XYZ file of C-alpha atoms in Angstrom:
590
model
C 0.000 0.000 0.000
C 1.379 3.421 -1.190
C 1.370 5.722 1.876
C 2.093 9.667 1.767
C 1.534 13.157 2.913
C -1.931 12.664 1.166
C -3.252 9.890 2.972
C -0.598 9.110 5.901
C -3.404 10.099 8.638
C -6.436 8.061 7.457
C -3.694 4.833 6.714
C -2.349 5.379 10.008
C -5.006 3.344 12.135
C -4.515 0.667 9.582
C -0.674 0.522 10.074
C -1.106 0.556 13.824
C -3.531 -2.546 13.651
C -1.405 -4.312 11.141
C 1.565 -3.954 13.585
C -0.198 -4.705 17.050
C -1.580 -8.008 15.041
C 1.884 -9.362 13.448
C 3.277 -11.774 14.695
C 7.036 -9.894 13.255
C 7.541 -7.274 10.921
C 10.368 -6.787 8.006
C 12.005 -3.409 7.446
C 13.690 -1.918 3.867
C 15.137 1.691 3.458
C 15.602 3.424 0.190
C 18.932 6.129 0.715
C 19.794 9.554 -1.492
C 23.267 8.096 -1.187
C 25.703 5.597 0.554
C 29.397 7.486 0.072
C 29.813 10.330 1.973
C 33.179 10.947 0.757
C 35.861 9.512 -0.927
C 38.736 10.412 1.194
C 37.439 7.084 3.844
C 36.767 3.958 3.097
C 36.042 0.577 4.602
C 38.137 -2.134 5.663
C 37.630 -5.650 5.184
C 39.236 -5.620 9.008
C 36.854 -3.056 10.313
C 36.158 -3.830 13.830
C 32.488 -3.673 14.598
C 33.105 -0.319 16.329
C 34.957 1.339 13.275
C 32.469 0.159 10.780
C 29.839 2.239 13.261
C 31.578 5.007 13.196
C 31.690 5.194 9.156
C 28.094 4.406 8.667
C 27.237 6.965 11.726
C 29.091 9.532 9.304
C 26.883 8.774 6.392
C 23.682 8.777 7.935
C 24.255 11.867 9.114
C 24.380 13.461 5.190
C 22.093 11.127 3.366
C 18.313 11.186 3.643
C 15.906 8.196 3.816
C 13.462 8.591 0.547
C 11.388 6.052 1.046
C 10.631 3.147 3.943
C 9.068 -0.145 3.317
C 7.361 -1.728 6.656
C 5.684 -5.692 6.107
C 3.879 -6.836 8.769
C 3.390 -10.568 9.123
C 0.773 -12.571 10.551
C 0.522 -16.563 10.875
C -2.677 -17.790 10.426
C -2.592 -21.438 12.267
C -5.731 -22.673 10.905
C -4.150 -22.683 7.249
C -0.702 -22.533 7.976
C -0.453 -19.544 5.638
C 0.963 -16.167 6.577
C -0.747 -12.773 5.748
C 1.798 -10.120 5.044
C 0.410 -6.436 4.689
C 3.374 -4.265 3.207
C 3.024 -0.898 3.424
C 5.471 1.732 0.871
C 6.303 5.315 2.832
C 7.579 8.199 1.100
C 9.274 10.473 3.551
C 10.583 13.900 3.151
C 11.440 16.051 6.006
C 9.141 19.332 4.744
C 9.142 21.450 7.349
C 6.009 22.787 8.175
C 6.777 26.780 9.277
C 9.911 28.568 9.902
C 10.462 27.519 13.255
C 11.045 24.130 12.210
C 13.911 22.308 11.103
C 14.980 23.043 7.655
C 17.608 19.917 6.770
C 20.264 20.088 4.796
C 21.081 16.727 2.626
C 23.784 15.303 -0.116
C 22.848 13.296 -2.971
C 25.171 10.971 -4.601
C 24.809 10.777 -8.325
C 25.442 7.159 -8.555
C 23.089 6.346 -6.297
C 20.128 8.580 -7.678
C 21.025 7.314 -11.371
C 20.424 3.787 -9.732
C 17.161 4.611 -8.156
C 16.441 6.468 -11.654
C 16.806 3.398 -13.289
C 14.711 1.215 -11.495
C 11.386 3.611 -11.776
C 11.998 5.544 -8.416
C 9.469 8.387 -8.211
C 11.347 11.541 -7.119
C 8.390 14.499 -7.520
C 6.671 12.017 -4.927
C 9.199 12.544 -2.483
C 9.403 15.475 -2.645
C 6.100 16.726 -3.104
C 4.276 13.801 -0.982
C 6.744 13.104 1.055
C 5.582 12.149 4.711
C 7.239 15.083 7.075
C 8.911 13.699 10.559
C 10.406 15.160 13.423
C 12.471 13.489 15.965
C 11.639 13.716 19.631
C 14.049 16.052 20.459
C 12.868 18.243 17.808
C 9.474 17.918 18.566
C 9.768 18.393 22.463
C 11.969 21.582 21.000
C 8.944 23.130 19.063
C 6.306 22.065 21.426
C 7.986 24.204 23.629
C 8.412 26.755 21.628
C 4.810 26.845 20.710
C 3.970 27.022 24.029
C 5.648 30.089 25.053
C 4.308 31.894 22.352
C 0.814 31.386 23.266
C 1.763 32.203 27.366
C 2.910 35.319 25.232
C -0.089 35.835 23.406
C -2.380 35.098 26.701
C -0.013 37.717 28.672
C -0.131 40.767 26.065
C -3.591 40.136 24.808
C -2.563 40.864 21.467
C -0.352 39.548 18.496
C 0.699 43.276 18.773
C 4.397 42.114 20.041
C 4.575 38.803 18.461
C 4.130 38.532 15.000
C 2.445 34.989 14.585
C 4.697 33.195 11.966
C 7.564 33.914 13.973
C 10.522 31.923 14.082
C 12.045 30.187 17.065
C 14.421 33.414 17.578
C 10.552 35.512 18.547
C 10.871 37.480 21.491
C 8.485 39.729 23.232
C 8.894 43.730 22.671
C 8.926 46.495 25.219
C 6.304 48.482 23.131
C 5.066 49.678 19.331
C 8.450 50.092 16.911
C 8.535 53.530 15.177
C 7.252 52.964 11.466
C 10.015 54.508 9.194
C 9.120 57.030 6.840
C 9.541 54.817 3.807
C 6.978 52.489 5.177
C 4.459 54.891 6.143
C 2.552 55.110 3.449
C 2.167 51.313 2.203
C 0.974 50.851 6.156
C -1.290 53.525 5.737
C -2.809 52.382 2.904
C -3.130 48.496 4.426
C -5.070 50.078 7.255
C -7.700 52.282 4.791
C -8.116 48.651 2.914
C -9.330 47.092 5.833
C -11.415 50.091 7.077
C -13.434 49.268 3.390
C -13.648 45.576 4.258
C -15.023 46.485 7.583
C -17.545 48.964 6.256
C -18.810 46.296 3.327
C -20.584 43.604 4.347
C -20.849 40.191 3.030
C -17.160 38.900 3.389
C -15.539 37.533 6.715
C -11.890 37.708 5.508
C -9.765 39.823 3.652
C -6.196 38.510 2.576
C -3.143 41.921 2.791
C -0.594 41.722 0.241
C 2.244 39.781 0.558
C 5.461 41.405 2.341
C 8.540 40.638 4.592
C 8.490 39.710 8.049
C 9.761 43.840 9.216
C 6.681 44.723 7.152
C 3.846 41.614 8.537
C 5.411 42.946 12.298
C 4.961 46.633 11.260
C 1.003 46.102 10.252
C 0.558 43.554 13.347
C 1.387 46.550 15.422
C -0.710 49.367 13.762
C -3.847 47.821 12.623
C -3.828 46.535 16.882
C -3.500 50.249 17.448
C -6.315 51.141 15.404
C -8.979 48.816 14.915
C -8.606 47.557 18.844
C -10.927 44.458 18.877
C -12.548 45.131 15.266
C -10.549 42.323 13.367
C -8.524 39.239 14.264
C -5.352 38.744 12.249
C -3.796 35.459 11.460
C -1.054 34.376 8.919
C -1.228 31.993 6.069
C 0.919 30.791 3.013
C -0.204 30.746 0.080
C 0.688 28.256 -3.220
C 3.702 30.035 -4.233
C 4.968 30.166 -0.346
C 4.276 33.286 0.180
C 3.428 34.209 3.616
C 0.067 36.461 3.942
C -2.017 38.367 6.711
C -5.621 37.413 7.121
C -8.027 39.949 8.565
C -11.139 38.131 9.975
C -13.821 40.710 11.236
C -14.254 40.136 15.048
C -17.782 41.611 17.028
C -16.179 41.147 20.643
C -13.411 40.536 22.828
C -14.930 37.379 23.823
C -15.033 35.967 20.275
C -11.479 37.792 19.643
C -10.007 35.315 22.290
C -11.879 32.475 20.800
C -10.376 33.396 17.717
C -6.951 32.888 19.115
C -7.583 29.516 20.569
C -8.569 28.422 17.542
C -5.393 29.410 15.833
C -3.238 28.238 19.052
C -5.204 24.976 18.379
C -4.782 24.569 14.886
C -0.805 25.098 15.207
C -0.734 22.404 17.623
C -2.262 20.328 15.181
C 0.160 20.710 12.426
C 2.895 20.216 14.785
C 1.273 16.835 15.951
C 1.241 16.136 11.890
C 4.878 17.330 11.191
C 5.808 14.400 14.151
C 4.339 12.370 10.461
C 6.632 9.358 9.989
C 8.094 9.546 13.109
C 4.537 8.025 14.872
C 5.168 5.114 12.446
C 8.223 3.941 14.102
C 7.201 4.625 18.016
C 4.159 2.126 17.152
C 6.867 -0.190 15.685
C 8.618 0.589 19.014
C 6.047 0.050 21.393
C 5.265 -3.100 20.207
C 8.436 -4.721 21.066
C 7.965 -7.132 17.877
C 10.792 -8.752 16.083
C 12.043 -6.471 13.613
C 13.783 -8.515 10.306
C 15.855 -6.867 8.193
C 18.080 -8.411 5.857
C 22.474 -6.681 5.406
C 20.269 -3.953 7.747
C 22.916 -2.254 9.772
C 22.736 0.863 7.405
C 18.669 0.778 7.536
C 19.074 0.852 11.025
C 21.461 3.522 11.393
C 19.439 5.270 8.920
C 16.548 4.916 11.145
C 17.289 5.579 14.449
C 19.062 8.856 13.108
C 16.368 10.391 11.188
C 13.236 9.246 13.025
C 14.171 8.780 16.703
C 17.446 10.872 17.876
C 20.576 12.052 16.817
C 23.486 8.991 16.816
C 25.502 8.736 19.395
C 29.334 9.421 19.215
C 30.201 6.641 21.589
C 30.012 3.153 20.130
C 28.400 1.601 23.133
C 26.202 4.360 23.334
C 24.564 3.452 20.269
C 24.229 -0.008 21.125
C 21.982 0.956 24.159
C 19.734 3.359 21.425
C 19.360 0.361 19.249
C 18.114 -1.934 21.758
C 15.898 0.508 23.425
C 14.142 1.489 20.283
C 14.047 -1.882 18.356
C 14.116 -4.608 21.489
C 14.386 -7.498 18.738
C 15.986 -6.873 15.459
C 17.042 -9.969 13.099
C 19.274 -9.710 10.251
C 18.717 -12.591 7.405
C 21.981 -11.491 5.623
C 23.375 -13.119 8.681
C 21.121 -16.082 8.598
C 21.745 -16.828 5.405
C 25.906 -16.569 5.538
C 25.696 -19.237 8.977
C 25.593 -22.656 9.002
C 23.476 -24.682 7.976
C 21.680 -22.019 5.407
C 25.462 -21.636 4.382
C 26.288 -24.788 2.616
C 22.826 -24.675 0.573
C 22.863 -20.500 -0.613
C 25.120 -19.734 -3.337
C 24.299 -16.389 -2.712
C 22.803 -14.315 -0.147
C 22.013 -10.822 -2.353
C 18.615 -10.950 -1.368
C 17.034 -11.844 -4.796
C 18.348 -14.268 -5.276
C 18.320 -15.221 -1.646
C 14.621 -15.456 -2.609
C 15.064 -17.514 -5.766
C 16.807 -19.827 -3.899
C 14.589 -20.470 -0.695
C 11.732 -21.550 -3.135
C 13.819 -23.705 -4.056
C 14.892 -27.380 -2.116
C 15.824 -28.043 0.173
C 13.792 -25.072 1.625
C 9.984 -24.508 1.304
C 8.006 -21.963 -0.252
C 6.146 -20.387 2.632
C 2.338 -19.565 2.203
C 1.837 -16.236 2.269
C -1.345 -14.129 1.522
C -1.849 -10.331 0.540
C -5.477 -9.292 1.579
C -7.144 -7.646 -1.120
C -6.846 -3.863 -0.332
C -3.068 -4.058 -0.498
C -1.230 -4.445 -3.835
C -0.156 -7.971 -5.303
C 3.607 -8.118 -5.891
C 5.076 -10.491 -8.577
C 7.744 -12.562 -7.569
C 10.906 -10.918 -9.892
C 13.450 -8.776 -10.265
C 11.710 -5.614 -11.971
C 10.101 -4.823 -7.767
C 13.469 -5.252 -6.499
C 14.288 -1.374 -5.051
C 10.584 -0.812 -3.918
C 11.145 -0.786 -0.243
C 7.739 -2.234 0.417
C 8.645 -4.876 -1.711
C 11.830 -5.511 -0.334
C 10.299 -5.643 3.342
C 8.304 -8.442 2.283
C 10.810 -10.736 0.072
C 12.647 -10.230 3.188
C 10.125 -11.777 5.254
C 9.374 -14.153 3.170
C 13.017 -15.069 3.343
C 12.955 -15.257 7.243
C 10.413 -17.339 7.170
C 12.031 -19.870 4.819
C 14.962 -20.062 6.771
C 13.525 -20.451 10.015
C 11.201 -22.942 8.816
C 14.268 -25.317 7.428
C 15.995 -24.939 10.613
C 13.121 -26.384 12.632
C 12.542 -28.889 9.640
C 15.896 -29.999 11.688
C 15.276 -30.408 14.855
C 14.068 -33.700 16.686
C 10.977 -33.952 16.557
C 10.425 -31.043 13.395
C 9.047 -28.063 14.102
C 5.593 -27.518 11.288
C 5.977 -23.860 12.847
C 8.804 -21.656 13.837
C 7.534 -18.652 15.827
C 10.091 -15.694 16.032
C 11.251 -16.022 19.523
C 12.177 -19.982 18.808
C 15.254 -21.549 20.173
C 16.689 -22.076 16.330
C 15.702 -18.430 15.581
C 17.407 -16.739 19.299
C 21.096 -17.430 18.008
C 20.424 -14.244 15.317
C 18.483 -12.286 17.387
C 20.031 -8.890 17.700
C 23.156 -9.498 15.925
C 24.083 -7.548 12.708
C 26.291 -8.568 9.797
C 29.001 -7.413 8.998
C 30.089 -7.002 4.872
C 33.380 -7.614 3.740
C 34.783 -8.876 7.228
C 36.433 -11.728 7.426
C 36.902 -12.944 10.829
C 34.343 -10.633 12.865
C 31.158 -13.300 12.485
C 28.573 -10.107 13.495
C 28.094 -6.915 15.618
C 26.539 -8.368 18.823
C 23.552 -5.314 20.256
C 23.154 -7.499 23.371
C 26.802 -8.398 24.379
C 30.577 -7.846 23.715
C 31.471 -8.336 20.153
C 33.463 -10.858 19.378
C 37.189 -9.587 18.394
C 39.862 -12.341 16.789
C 43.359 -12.172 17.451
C 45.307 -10.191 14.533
C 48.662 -10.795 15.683
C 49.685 -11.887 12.344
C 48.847 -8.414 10.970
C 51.600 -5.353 10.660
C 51.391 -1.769 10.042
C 53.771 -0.777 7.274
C 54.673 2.907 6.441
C 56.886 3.287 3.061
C 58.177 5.454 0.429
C 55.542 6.750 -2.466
C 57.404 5.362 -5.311
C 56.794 1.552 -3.859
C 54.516 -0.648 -5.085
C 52.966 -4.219 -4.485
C 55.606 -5.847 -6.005
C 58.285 -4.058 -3.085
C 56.056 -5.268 -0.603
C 56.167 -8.816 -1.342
C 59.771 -8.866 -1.561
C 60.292 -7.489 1.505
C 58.025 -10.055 3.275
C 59.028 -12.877 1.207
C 60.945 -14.823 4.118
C 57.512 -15.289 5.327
C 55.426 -16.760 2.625
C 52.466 -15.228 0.768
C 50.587 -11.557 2.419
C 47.776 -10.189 1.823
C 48.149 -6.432 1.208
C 45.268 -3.882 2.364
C 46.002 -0.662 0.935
C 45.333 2.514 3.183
C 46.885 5.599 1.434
C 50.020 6.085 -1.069
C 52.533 5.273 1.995
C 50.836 3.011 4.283
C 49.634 -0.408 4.398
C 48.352 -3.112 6.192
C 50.542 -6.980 4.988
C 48.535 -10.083 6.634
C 50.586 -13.023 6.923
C 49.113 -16.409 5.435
C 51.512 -18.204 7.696
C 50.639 -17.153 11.601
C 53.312 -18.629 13.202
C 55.889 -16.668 11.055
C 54.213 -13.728 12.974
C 57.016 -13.952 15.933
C 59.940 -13.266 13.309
C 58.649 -10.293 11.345
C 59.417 -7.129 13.734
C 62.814 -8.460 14.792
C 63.730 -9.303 10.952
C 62.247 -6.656 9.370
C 62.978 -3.770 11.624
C 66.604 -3.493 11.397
C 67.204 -3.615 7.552
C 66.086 -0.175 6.149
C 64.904 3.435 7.492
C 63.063 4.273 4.423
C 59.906 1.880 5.813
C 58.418 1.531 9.339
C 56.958 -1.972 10.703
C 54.063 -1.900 13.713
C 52.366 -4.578 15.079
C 48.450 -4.379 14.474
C 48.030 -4.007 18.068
C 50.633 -0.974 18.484
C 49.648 0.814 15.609
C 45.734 1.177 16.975
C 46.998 1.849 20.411
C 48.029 5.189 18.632
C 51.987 4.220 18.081
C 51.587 5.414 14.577
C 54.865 7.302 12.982
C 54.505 11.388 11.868
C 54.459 10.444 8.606
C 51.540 8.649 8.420
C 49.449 11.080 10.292
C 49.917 13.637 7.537
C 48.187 11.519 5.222
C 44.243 10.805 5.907
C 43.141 7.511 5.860
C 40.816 5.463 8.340
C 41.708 3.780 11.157
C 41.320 0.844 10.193
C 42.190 -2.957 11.274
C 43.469 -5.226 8.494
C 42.855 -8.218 6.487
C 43.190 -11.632 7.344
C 43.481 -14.873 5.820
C 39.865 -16.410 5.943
C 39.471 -19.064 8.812
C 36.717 -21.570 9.125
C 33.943 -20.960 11.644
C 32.333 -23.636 13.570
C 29.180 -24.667 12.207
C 25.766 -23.380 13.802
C 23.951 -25.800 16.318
C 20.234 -24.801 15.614
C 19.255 -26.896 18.331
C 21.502 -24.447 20.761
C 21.405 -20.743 21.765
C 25.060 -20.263 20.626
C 25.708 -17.224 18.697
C 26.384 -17.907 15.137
C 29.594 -17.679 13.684
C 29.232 -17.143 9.752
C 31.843 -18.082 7.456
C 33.472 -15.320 5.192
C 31.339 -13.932 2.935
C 33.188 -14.170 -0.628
C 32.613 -12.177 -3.560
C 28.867 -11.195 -2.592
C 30.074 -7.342 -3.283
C 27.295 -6.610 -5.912
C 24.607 -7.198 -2.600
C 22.519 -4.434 -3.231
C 22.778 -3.304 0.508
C 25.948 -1.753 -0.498
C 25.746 0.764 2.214
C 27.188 -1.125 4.588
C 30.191 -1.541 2.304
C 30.838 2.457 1.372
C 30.011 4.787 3.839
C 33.042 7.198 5.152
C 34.730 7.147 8.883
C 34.018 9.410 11.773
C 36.222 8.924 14.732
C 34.479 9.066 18.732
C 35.053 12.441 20.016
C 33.849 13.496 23.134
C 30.989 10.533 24.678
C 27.549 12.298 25.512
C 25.538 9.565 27.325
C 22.190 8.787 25.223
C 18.621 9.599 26.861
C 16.013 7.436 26.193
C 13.377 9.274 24.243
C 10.485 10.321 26.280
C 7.922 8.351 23.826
């Protein structure tokens, strides 16, 4: 179901039904980009905490476009699930000038890609669904507030002009009208005198003017016309902002007048809040949440719909858990063992292809009538709506083979099942080796990199330099960082013990650290000139254990290949932004 600015209240009771009735709900975001610079880029070492701090950077410049929600019921009686996906377009309007007004990048890649695939731009951004965070709302519901304490205490809009911004403050007493003002003011007051004398019309809209202007006419037609008229602000098509004289026959309906007004801006402040609502109910709930390579959808979210990101790594952690108590990733689920062995791909359509395939079932799933039938191919890939539900649909498959497994088989699988708990808040990781997930509920897991050495050199050297110099030791693996530095991975580990007092000692024109020394901050002067990430290095793949479904233990995914054209590329591209000072994160007051 397409859902915007149009319709977004009357859909909202629906959406809050669909969600209190699911039994889990499946998540997509659609992004205006995924680099936020070229000068950083990730690691195939990142640590869990380093690839935060990259995607925290590009969350921060990137807008969501669109958000696709699936909610998912199981029906017992038939064994069939009914899915209800729901499409958003968001756009962060805001709604008067006291409101945010966000500033965004685009990536050109990324909007040629969303070009290609049918991706309606005028709907964003004329449709778009508004949203606030709660900061920001709590911010202009204050704001609000005070203006009508100063409205109550003066009487008049005399003071305060009513379209204010947040900077509005209350003024000692009338402001002189300069002389080349005079006369358009003069002339605004005999065109409301007329209005007042005709009968038959209840309004009368002044010409548009600036805000020194609007203030200048609040003040005298006050002066004048005492209770006479009630004046309110508008905006027209073209956004310009206009007075609106309403004829008033009493104090009494004067103040009545202003409550009404007071009233109505409360209201479009409780409809700016928009998308926002949407993800509280989701909230709330406490349902599983199923995503699939969702770190960057999550980041995405909690930044632009709940609170600003937190700086501090473990920070963050706590915000994702208290707004999304269950998240599951199926990018995860579907790089673990046993899913592993039988998925020669896990880019999520073909992840889909290949669970309706054996030795995995089709699930049943049902779309009730109101909501739109989705083919099962390629040309939907990119809607997010669509994408929440192929995503569910994948969960479900891959649940329902790993209870096909267990003694006796499970015929159902409900979310919080023992074969489901092992990939219950844990995220995966792109392009990492030998970091099996980033763990929401616990410690992350961190392997030993003792075989991995920082390496500073001259500009002139290339690859082939570096495997001579390591050539005592067997094959490397070389992760570039800049023009003079390097990470060099040794294939053979227990070389690892030889390298520093070898290497060290036969030229000055390079410098050797050990991985663990250079990110305790031992890095050389000449290095620091350059800008590259932080980054941990890259190892020679090891084999995980294999997952016991039957267990609780975490899952430990093997490495994840040459899956690079996973259209979740955002997790893979996003620049670096280092912890500075650690602010501790407030639960929002929801």
């Amino acid at each position: 179901m397409e859902v915007t600015r149009k319709n977004f209240s009357s859909v909202l009771p629906e959406v809050e039904k669909a969600i209190n009735e699911a039994d889990f709900l499946s998540v997509d975001t659609e992004f205006s980009g995924l680099h936020a610079s070229n000068s950083f880029h990730i690691s195939p070492l990142d640590t869990p905490e380093e690839r935060y701090h990259k995607l925290r950077k590009g969350s921060s410049d990137f807008l969501v476009f669109q958000v696709g929600l699936c909610t998912f019921c199981y029906d017992k009686e038939n064994s069939t699930y009914e899915a209800k996906p729901f499409n958003f377009y968001v756009f962060p309007k805001p709604y008067s000038r006291a409101a945010p007004d966000c500033r965004f990048l685009c990536q050109s890649s990324s909007i040629d890609f969303l070009a290609s695939q049918g991706f309606d731009f005028n709907k964003v951004f004329k449709e778009g669904i508004p949203y606030l965070t709660s900061m920001q709302e709590s911010e202009l519901r204050d704001f609000l507030e005070e203006r009508h304490k100063q409205y109550t205490q003066f009487s008049s809009p005399a003071f305060v002009t009513p379209d204010s911004g947040a900077e509005a403050v209350t003024t000692k007493g009338p402001i002189e009208i300069p002389e080349e003002h005079k006369e358009f003011i003069e002339g605004i007051c005999n065109n409301i005198q007329e209005f007042l004398d005709k009968e038959g019309e209840e309004s009368l809209s002044l010409p548009s003017c600036n805000g020194f202007v609007r203030k200048l006419i609040y003040q005298t037609v006050r002066q004048r016309f005492q209770s006479r008229v009630h004046l309110g602000a508008k905006t027209n098509e073209k956004k310009q902002r206009l007075i609106v004289v309403t004829r008033i026959k009493s104090e009494d309906e004067m103040k009545k007048k202003e409550l009404e007004k007071q009233s109505t801006e409360l209201a479009e402040l409780e409809d700016a809040v928009g998308f926002s609502k949407v993800i509280r109910l989701i909230s709330q709930s406490g349902k599983l949440v199923v995503g699939h390579n969702m770190f960057m959808d999550l980041v995405h979210l909690l930044h632009r719909f709940c609170s600003k990101l937190p700086e501090n790594y473990q920070e963050f952690k706590a915000m994702a858990k208290c707004v999304f108590p269950k998240i599951l990733d199926t990018k995860l689920m579907a790089n673990t063992t046993p899913c592993k062995e039988l998925l020669p791909s896990s880019v999520l359509g073909d992840l889909l292809k290949h669970i309706y395939s054996p030795p995995f079932k089709k699930p049943e799933v049902v779309i009730p009538e109101n909501f739109p039938r989705y083919d099962i191919d390629d040309s939907n890939l990119h809607e997010a709506a669509y994408d929440a539900y192929i995503t569910g649909i994948c969960f479900t498959g891959m649940s329902s083979f790993l209870g096909g497994l267990q003694k006796p088989p499970l015929s159902y699988v409900p979310p919080d099942a023992p074969v489901v708990k092992p990939f219950t808040n844990k995220l995966f990781l792109m392009r990492v080796a030998d970091v099996p997930y980033l763990d929401l509920e616990g410690d992350d897991v961190l392997p030993s990199r003792d075989h991995v050495f920082h390496i500073t050199f001259p500009k002139e050297w290339k690859a082939s330099d570096l495997y001579q110099l390591f050539s005592p030791f067997g094959n490397i693996n070389i992760t570039w960082l800049d023009d003079i530095s390097a990470y060099v991975s040794l294939y053979k580990r227990d070389q690892s013990s030889t390298v520093m007092s070898t290497l060290c000692k036969r030229d000055a024109r390079y410098k050797i650290l050990t991985y663990e020394l250079f990110k305790n901050g031992f890095k050389d002067k000449e290095s620091r000139k350059r800008s590259h990430a932080p980054e941990s290095t890259e190892e020679e793949p090891k084999k995980k254990k294999p997952l016991n479904v039957e267990s609780v233990t975490p899952p430990m995914p093997e490495e994840n290949g040459n899956k690079a054209e996973e259209e979740k590329m955002a997790a893979d591209s996003t620049s670096e932004q280092q912890p500075n000072e650690q602010k501790m994160f407030e639960v929002p007051a929801w």
